[in-house]
C-alpha positions as CSV (number, residue, x, y, z in Angstrom):
1,M,-74.1,66.5,60.1
2,K,-73.1,67.3,63.6
3,T,-72.4,70.9,64.7
4,F,-70.4,71.9,67.8
5,R,-69.4,75.3,69.3
6,L,-65.7,76.2,68.7
7,I,-64.1,77.2,71.9
8,S,-60.5,77.8,70.7
9,I,-58.3,77.4,67.7
10,E,-54.5,77.3,67.3
11,I,-52.3,76.9,64.3
12,L,-49.1,74.8,64.6
13,E,-46.3,76.5,62.8
14,K,-42.6,75.8,62.5
15,S,-40.3,78.4,64.2
16,G,-36.7,77.5,63.7
17,D,-36.4,73.8,64.7
18,E,-39.5,73.7,66.8
19,L,-43.3,73.7,66.3
20,Q,-45.2,76.4,68.1
21,N,-48.8,77.0,68.6
22,K,-50.2,80.3,67.3
23,K,-53.3,81.0,69.3
24,I,-56.0,82.7,67.3
25,D,-58.5,85.0,69.1
26,I,-62.0,84.1,68.1
27,S,-65.3,85.9,68.9
28,A,-67.4,83.1,67.7
29,G,-67.0,79.8,65.9
30,L,-68.5,76.5,64.8
31,I,-67.1,73.2,63.8
32,I,-69.1,70.8,61.7
33,D,-68.6,67.1,61.3
34,R,-69.7,66.8,57.6
35,E,-70.2,63.1,57.8
36,I,-69.9,62.9,54.0
37,D,-66.3,61.8,54.0
38,K,-64.7,60.0,57.0
39,D,-63.2,62.5,59.5
40,R,-63.9,65.5,57.2
41,W,-64.6,68.7,59.2
42,L,-65.6,72.3,58.5
43,I,-64.3,75.0,60.8
44,E,-65.8,78.5,60.7
45,C,-64.6,81.2,63.0
46,L,-65.1,85.0,63.4
47,I,-61.8,86.6,64.2
48,P,-60.2,90.1,64.4
49,R,-59.3,91.7,61.2
50,S,-55.6,91.8,62.4
51,Y,-55.3,88.2,61.3
52,M,-56.2,89.0,57.7
53,D,-52.6,89.1,56.4
54,F,-51.7,85.8,58.1
55,F,-54.7,83.9,56.8
56,Q,-54.6,85.5,53.4
57,S,-51.0,84.5,52.9
58,K,-51.8,80.9,53.9
59,K,-54.7,80.8,51.4
60,D,-52.6,82.4,48.6
61,E,-50.0,79.7,49.2
62,D,-52.7,77.1,49.1
63,R,-51.0,75.7,52.3
64,E,-52.4,73.0,54.5
65,L,-52.5,74.0,58.2
66,V,-52.2,71.9,61.2
67,V,-55.0,73.2,63.4
68,Q,-55.7,72.4,67.1
69,V,-59.3,73.0,68.1
70,R,-61.3,72.7,71.3
71,I,-65.0,72.2,71.0
72,S,-68.0,72.5,73.3
73,K,-66.3,73.4,76.5
74,A,-62.9,74.6,77.7
75,E,-62.2,71.3,79.6
76,N,-62.4,69.2,76.5
77,P,-59.1,68.0,75.0
78,K,-57.9,69.5,71.7
79,A,-58.5,67.8,68.4
80,T,-56.0,68.0,65.6
81,I,-57.2,68.8,62.0
82,V,-55.1,69.1,58.9
83,A,-57.0,71.8,56.9
84,K,-57.0,74.2,54.1
85,I,-58.5,77.7,54.1
86,N,-61.7,77.5,52.0
87,S,-62.6,81.2,52.2
88,I,-62.0,84.5,54.0
89,N,-64.9,87.0,54.2
90,D,-65.2,90.5,55.5
91,I,-67.9,90.9,58.2
92,E,-68.0,94.4,59.6
93,D,-64.9,94.9,61.9
94,E,-63.9,91.2,61.7
95,I,-63.2,88.5,59.2
96,N,-64.9,85.1,58.8
97,V,-62.5,82.2,58.0
98,I,-63.7,78.9,56.8
99,L,-61.3,75.9,56.8
100,I,-62.0,72.3,55.6
101,G,-59.9,69.4,56.7
102,N,-59.4,66.0,58.1
103,L,-59.4,65.0,61.7
104,V,-56.1,63.4,63.0
105,N,-56.9,61.0,65.8
106,R,-53.6,60.8,67.7
107,E,-52.0,62.1,70.9
108,R,-50.7,65.7,70.6
109,E,-47.1,65.0,71.5
110,Q,-46.9,62.2,68.9
111,I,-48.4,64.4,66.3
112,E,-46.1,67.3,67.0
113,Q,-43.0,65.0,67.0
114,M,-44.1,63.3,63.7
115,L,-44.9,66.7,62.0
116,Q,-41.6,68.2,63.2
117,E,-39.7,65.3,61.7
118,L,-41.5,65.5,58.4
119,I,-41.1,69.3,58.1
120,E,-37.4,68.9,58.9
121,A,-37.2,66.3,56.1
122,G,-38.5,68.9,53.7
123,Y,-42.1,67.9,53.3
124,Q,-44.8,70.6,52.8
125,G,-48.2,71.0,51.3
126,A,-49.8,67.9,49.8
127,S,-46.7,65.9,50.2
128,L,-46.6,66.7,53.9
129,L,-50.2,65.5,54.3
130,K,-49.5,62.3,52.3
131,K,-46.4,61.4,54.2
132,F,-48.1,62.3,57.5
133,K,-51.0,59.9,56.7
134,E,-48.5,57.1,55.7
135,K,-46.6,57.6,59.0
136,N,-49.8,57.8,61.0
137,Q,-51.0,54.5,59.4
138,E,-47.6,52.8,60.3
139,S,-48.0,53.8,63.9
140,F,-51.1,51.6,64.3
141,F,-49.1,48.4,63.7
């Protein structure tokens, strides 16, 4: 396993007809390349309690999230991960959120455009991820 310091995390969300980045304030975080499954990552972040309702609702819905993360240093490009919330834990005045997901290895603009089209076509949850993977595979040829 390889472990990196999490610098920033954003959640891509649909707002009307557009995708918007919801920046999440973190006080600490790690991202781990599990190396068990190809491109499988674990994200752990310590965030303000004010995000509890947001993350709890996503966990209750068992929704996959499109997450943009920056690791190691602020100058590094963002990586995109399609993840699910594994757990949410109370830690004093903050919460600890653990997500597990797959790394998406494409340019940000292409990803946002593809996701926008799939969401508009009505895909969500597991069907969104499946269709996204199919479309992503098609773009290699």
